[in-house]
Short mmCIF file of C-alpha atoms in Angstrom, two decimals:
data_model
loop_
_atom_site.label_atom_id
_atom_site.label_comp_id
_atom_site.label_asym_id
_atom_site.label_seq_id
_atom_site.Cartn_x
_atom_site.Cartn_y
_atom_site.Cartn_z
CA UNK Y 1 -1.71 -5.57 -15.29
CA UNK Y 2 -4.39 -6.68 -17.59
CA UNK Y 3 -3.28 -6.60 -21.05
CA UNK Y 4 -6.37 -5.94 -22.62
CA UNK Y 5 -7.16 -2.39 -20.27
CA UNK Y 6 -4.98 0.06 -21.99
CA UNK Y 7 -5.39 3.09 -21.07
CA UNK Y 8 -3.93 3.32 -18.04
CA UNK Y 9 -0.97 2.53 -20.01
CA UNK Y 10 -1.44 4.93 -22.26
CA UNK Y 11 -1.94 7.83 -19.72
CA UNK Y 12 0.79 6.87 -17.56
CA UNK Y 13 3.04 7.35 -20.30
CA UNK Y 14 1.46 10.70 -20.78
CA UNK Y 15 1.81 11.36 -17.27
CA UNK Y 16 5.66 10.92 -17.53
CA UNK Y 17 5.90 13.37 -20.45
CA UNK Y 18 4.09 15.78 -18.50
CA UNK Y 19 6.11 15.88 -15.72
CA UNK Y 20 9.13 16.37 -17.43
CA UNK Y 21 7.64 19.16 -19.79
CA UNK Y 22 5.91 20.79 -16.82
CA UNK Y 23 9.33 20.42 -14.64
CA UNK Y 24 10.97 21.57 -17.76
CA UNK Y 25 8.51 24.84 -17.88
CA UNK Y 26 9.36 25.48 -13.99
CA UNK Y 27 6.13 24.94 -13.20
CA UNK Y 28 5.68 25.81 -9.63
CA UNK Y 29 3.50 22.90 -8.59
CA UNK Y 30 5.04 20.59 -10.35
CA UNK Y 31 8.78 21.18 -9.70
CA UNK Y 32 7.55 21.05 -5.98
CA UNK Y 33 5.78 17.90 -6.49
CA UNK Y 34 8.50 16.28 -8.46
CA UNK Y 35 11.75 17.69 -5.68
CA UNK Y 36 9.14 16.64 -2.57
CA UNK Y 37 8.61 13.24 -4.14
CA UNK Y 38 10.11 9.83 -5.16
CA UNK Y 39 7.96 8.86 -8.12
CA UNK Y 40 8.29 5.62 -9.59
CA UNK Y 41 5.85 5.02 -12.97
CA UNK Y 42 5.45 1.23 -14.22
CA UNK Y 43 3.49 1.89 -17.79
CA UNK Y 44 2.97 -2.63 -17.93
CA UNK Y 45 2.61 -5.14 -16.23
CA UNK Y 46 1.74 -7.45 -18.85
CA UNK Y 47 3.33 -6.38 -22.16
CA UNK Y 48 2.89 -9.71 -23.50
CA UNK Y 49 -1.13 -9.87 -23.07
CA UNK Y 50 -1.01 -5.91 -24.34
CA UNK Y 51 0.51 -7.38 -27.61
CA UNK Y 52 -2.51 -10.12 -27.48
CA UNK Y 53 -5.57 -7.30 -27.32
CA UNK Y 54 -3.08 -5.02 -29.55
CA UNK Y 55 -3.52 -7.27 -32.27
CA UNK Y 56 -7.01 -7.83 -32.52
CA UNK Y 57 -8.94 -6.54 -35.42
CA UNK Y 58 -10.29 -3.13 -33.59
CA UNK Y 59 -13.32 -3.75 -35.02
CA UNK Y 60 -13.69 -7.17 -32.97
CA UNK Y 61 -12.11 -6.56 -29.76
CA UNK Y 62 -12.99 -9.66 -27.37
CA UNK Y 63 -13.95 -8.79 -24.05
CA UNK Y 64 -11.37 -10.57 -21.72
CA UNK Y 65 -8.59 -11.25 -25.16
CA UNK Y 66 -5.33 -10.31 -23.30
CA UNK Y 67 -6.69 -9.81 -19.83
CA UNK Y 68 -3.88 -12.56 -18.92
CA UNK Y 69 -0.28 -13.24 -19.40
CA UNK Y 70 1.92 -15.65 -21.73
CA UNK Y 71 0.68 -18.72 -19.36
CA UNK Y 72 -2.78 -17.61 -19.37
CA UNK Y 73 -3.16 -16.30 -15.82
CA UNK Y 74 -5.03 -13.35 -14.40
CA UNK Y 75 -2.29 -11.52 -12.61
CA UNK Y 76 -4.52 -9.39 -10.29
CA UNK Y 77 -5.49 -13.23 -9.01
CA UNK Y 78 -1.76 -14.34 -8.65
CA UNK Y 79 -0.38 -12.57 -5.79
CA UNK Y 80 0.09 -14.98 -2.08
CA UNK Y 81 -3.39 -14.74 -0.44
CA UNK Y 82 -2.81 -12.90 2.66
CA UNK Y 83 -6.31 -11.60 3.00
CA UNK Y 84 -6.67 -15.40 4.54
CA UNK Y 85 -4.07 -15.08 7.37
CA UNK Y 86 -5.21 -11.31 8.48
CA UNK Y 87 -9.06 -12.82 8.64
CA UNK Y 88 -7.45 -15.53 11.05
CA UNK Y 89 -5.60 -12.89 12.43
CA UNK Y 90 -8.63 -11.09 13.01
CA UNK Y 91 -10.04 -14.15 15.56
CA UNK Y 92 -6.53 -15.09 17.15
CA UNK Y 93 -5.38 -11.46 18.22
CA UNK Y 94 -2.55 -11.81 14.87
CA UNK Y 95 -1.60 -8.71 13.17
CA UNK Y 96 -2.77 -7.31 9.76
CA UNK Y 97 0.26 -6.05 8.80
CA UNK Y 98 3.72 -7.51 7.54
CA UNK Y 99 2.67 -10.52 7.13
CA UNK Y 100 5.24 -12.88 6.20
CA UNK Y 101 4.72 -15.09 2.71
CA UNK Y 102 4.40 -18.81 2.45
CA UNK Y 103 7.49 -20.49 2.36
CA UNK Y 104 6.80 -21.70 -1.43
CA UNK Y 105 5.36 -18.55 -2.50
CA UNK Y 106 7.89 -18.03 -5.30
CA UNK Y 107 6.61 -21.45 -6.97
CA UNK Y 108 3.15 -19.97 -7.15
CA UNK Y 109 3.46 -16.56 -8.69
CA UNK Y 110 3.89 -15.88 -12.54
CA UNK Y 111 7.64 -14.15 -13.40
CA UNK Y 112 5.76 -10.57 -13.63
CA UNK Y 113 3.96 -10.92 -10.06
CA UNK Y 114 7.46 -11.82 -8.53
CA UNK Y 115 9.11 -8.93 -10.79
CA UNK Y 116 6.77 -6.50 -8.55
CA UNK Y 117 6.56 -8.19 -5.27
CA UNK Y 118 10.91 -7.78 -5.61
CA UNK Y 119 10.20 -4.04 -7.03
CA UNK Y 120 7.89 -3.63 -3.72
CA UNK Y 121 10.68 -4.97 -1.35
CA UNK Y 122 13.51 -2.93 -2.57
CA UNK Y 123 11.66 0.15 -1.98
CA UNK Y 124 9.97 1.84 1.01
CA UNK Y 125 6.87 2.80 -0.83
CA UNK Y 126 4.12 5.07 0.87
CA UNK Y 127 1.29 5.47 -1.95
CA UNK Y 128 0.39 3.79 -5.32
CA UNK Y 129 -2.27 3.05 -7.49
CA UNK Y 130 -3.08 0.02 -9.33
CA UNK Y 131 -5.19 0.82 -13.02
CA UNK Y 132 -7.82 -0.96 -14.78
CA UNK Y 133 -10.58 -0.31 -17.24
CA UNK Y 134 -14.06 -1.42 -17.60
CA UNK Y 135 -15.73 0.83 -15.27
CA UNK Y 136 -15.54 4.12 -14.09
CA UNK Y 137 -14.63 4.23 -10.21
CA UNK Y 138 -11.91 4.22 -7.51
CA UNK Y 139 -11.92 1.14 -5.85
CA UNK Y 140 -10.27 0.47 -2.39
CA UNK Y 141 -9.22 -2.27 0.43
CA UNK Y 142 -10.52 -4.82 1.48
CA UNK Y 143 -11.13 -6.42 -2.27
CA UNK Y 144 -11.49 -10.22 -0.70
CA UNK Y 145 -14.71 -10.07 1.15
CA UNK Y 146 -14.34 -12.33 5.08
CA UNK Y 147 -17.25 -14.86 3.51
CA UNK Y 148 -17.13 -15.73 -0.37
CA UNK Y 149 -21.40 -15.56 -1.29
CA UNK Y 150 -21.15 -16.93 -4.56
CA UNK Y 151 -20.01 -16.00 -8.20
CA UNK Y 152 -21.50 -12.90 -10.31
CA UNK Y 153 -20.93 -12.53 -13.60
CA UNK Y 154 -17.24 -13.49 -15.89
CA UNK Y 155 -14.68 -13.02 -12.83
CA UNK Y 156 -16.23 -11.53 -10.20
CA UNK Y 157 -17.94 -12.98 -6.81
CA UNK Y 158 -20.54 -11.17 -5.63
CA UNK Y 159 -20.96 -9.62 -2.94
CA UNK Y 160 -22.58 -5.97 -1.46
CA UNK Y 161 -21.13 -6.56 2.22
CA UNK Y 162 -18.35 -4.00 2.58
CA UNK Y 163 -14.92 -5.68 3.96
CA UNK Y 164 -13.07 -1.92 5.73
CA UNK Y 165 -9.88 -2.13 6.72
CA UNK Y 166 -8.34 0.09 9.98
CA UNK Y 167 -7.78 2.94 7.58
CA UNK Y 168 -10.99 2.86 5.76
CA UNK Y 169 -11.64 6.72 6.40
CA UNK Y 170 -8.47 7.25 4.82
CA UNK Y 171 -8.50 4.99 1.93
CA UNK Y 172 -12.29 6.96 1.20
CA UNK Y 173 -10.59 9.80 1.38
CA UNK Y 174 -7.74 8.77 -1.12
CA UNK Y 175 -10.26 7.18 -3.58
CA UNK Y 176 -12.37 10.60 -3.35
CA UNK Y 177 -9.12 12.79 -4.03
CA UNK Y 178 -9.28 11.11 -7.68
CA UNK Y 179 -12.83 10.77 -7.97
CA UNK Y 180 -12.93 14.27 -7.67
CA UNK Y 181 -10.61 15.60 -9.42
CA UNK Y 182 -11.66 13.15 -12.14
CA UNK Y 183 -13.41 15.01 -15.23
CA UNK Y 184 -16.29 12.64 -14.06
CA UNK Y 185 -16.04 9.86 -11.62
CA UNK Y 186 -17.69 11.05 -9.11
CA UNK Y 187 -20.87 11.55 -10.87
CA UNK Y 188 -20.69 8.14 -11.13
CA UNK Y 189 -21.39 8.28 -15.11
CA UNK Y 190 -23.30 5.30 -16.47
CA UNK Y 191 -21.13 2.10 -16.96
CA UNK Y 192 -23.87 -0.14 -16.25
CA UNK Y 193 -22.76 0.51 -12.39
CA UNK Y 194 -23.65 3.33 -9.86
CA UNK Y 195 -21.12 4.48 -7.50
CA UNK Y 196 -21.97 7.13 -4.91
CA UNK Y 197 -18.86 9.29 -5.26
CA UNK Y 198 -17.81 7.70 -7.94
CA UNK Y 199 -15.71 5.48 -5.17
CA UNK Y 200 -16.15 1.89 -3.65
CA UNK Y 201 -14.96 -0.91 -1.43
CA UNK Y 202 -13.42 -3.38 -3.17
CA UNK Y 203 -15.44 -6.10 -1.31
CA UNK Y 204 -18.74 -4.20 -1.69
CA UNK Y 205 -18.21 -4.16 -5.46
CA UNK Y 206 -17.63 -7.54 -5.74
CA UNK Y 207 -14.77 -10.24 -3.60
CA UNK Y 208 -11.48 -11.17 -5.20
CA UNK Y 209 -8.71 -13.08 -4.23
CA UNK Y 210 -4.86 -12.62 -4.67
CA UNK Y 211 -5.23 -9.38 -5.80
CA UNK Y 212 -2.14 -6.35 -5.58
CA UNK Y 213 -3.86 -4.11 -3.52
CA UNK Y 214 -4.91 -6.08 -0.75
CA UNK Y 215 -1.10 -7.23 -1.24
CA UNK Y 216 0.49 -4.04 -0.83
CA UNK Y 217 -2.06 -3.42 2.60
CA UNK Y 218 -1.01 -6.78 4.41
CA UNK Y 219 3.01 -7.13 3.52
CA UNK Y 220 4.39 -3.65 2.55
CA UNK Y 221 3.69 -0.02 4.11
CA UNK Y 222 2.48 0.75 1.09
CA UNK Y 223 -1.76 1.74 0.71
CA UNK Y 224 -2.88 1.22 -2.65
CA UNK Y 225 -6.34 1.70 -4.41
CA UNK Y 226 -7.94 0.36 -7.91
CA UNK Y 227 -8.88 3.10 -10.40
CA UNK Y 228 -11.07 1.86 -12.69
CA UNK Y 229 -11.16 4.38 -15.66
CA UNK Y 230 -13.40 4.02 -18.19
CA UNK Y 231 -16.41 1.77 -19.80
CA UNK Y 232 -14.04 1.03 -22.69
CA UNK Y 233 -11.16 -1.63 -22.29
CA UNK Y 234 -9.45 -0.79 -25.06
CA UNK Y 235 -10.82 3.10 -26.29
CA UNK Y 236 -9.61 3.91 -30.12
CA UNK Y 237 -6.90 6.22 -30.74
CA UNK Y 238 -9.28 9.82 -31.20
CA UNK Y 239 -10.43 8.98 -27.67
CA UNK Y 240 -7.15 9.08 -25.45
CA UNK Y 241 -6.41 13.44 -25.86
CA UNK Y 242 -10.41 13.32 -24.18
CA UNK Y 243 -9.22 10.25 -21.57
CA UNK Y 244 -6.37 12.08 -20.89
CA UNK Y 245 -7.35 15.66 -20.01
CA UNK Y 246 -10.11 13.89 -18.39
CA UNK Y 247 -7.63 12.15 -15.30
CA UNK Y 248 -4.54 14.82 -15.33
CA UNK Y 249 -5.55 16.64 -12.91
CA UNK Y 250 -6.47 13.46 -10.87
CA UNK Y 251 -3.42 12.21 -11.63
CA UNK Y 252 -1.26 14.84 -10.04
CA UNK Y 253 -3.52 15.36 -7.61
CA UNK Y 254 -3.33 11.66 -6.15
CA UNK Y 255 0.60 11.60 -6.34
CA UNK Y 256 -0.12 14.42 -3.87
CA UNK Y 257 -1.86 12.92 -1.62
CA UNK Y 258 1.06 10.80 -0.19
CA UNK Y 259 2.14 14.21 1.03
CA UNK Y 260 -0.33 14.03 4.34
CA UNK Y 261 0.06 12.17 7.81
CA UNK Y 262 3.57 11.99 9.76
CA UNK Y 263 6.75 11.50 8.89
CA UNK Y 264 10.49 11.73 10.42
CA UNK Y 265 13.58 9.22 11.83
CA UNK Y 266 14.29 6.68 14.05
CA UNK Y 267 17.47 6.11 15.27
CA UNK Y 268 19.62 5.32 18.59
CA UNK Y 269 21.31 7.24 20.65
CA UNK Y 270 24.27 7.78 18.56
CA UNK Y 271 21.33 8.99 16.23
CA UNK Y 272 21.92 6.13 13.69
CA UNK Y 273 18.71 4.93 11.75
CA UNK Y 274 17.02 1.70 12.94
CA UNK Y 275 15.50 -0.53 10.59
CA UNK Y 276 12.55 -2.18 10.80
CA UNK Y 277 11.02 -0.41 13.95
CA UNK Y 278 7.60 -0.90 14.01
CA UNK Y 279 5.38 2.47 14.16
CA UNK Y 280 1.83 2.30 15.93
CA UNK Y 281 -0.88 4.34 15.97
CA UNK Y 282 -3.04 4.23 19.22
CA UNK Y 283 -7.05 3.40 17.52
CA UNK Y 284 -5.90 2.34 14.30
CA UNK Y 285 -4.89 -1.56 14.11
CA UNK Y 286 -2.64 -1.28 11.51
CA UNK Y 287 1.64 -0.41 11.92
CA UNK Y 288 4.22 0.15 9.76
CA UNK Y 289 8.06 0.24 9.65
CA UNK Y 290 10.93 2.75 9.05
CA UNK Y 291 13.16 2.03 6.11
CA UNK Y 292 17.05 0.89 5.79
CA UNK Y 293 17.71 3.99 7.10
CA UNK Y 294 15.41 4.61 9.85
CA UNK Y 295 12.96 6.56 7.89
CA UNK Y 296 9.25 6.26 8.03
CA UNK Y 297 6.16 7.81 6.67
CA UNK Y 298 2.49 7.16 8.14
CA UNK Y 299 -0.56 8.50 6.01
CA UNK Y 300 -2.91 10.11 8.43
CA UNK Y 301 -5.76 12.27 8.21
CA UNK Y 302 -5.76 15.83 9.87
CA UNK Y 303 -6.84 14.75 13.78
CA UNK Y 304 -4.65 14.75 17.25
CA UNK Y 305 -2.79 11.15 17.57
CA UNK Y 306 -0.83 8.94 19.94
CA UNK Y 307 2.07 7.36 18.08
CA UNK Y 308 4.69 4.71 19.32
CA UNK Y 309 7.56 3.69 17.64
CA UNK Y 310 8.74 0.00 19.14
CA UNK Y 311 12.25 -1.64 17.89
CA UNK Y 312 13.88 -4.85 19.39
CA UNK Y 313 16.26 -4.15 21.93
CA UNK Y 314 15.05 -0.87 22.55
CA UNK Y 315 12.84 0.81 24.88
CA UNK Y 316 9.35 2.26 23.08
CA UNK Y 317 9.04 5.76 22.78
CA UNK Y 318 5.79 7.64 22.77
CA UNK Y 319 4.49 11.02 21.17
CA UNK Y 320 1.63 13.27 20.35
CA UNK Y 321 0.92 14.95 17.03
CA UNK Y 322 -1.25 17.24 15.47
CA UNK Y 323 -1.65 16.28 11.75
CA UNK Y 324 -2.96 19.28 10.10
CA UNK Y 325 -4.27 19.25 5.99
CA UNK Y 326 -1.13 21.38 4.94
CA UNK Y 327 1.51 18.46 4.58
CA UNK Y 328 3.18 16.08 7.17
CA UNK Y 329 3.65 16.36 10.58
CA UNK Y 330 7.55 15.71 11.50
CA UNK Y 331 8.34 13.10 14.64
CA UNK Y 332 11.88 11.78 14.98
CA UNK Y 333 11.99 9.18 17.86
CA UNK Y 334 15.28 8.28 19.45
CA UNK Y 335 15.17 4.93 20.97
CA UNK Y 336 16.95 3.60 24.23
CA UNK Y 337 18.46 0.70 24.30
CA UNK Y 338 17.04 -1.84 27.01
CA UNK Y 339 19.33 -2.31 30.41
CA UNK Y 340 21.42 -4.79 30.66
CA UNK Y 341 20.71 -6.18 33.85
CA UNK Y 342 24.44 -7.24 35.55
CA UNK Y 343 25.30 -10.31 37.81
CA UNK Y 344 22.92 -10.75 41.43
CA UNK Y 345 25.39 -9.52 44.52
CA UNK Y 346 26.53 -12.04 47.16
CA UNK Y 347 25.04 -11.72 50.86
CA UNK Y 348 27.43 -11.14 53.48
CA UNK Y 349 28.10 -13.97 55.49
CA UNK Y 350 26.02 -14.70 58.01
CA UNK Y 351 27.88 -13.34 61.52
CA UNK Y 352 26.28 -15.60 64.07
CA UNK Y 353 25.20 -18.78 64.79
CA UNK Y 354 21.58 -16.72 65.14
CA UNK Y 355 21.39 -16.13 61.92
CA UNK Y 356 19.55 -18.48 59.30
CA UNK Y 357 20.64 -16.95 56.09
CA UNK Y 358 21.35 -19.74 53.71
CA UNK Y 359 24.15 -19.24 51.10
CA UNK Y 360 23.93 -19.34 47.79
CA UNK Y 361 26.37 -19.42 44.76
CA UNK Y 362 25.50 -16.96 42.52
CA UNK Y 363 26.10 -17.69 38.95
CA UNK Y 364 25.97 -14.42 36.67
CA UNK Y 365 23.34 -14.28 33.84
CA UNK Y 366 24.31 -13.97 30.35
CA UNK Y 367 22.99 -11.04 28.17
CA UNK Y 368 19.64 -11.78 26.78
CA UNK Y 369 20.06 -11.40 23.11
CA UNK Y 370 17.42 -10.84 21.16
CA UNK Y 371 16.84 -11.06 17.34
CA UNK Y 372 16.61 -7.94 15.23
CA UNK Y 373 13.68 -7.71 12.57
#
């Protein structure tokens, strides 16, 4: 998304070769990985800043030249600014999840930040990552720190107080799964930074507003980190073979990691798929929703949990799962609709004098509708 970090353009296009030579090969892991998994790859965000660093004399490259896009804006600073809602959120007893946008939002994004935000709505995504360049280290949510402390250097605001969200075990864990599996990241290899791990929060590192991952966290069901992946913005040519069999195998391994957690239907009674039902885990202050279709994936770690899925107009319906490290645990919840409470009976009439009953005329209620999400 920053025209002037290319490599993770670069080795996402490598990435997509691979998998189709590797698929190609009938290579075990990969033909499982590829049949088990709906893989969508965007190379750029920002062709036109790309061609802006591209055509720099190599020699000469400026630091931030083509970091933004045709109108000169910084699209990991264009997205709606949620992170300001779910901190309000955090005071009121409001939820940190699905939150709506402003009603003008459209009039404040650039044409590539609404291109994604309609990508991210058309899909039910689970897992993504978001890549960058100029360090070396997998960054993850919260990236707007509660309290801005003041500016550090170029774009960032510093700040060393962390900002966790209700998955932060799990987003350490997904940040450490490339880290790891990086040729070096988590030796946290001199940038002019040290990350233990080779991982950080977002807000530790240093606050930012409007960016896509704390995006994805607050409006989608999608979790998405930062991968920072090298010192270089813009690395010559020789370098990329060396960049690139430096993060394969943290590549495939983090497209893996979506495949962890619980996962299954809701539907009715007539066992068709309900949209939009809202699934809750008990400890963890953060839902999400099932799909068009009624389908829904949580990322858990391995541990015992209480899950709830909730729909409007239907009665909630409770389980407990086991997540083990193997692959997802499968729930399928089928929801009851609410009764429909009928008309009040008339009283008999009263049979003596004696008796003080008072009559009433009893008018019958109508249905209580209620509006589907």
């Amino acid at each position: 998304m920053h025209g002037n970090e290319v490599l993770g353009r670069e080795l996402l296009l490598q990435l997509s070769e691979f998998l189709c030579e590797e698929y190609r090969r009938r290579s075990e892991r990969i033909t499982r990985l590829i049949w088990d998994t709906r893989i969508h790859i965007l190379p750029s965000m920002n062709p036109d800043g790309y061609e802006v660093a591209a055509n720099q004399n190599l020699d000469a490259i400026g630091y931030l030249t083509g970091r933004n896009n045709a109108n000169g804006i910084d699209l990991n600073r264009n997205f709606p600014d949620l992170n300001t809602f779910m901190y309000y959120n955090e005071k009121t007893g409001g939820p940190n999840h699905h939150i709506p946008l402003p009603a003008n939002w459209k009039s404040q994004v650039e044409p590539e930040t609404l291109a994604v935000i309609n990508w991210m709505n058309c899909y039910n995504f689970v897992l993504s990552a978001n890549l960058h360049g100029g360090a070396l280290v997998a960054n993850y949510p919260y990236d707007k720190a509660q309290e801005q402390r003041g500016r550090g250097r170029g774009y960032h605001h510093a700040s060393n107080t962390p900002s966790p969200t209700p998955d932060d075990k799990l987003f350490r864990k997904l940040a450490k799964a490339y880290s790891y599996a990086h040729h070096s990241m988590h030796q946290s290899p001199t940038c002019g930074e040290q990350f233990a791990d080779g991982i950080t929060n977002g807000a530790s590192w240093y606050s930012l507003s409007k960016g896509m991952q704390d995006f994805n966290y607050l409006h989608t069901n999608c979790f998405e980190i930062t991968l920072e992946l090298s010192c270089n913005k813009f690395p010559p040519q020789k370098d990329l073979e060396k960049e690139w069999l430096a993060n394969r195998e943290a590549l495939v391994t983090y497209l893996e990691e979506v495949h962890q957690g619980v996962k299954g239907l809701v539907s009715d009674q007539n066992g068709n798929g309900i949209a939009g039902a809202v699934i809750s885990v008990q400890g963890i202050g953060h839902d999400v929703t099932s799909g068009d279709m009624g389908d829904y994936f949580r990322l858990l770690l391995p541990d015992t949990y209480t899950i709830t899925a909730s729909a409007d107009g239907y009665q909630p319906q409770t389980a407990t799962v086991t997540v083990g490290p193997a692959g997802p645990s499968l729930v399928d919840f089928q929801l009851t609709p609410n009764p429909v409470k009928g008309p009040l009976e008339k009283k008999a009439p009263a049979t003596s004098l004696s008796s003080k009953v008072l009559q009433k005329k009893v008018v019958p209620r109508a249905a209580h509708k209620k509006t589907q999400r």
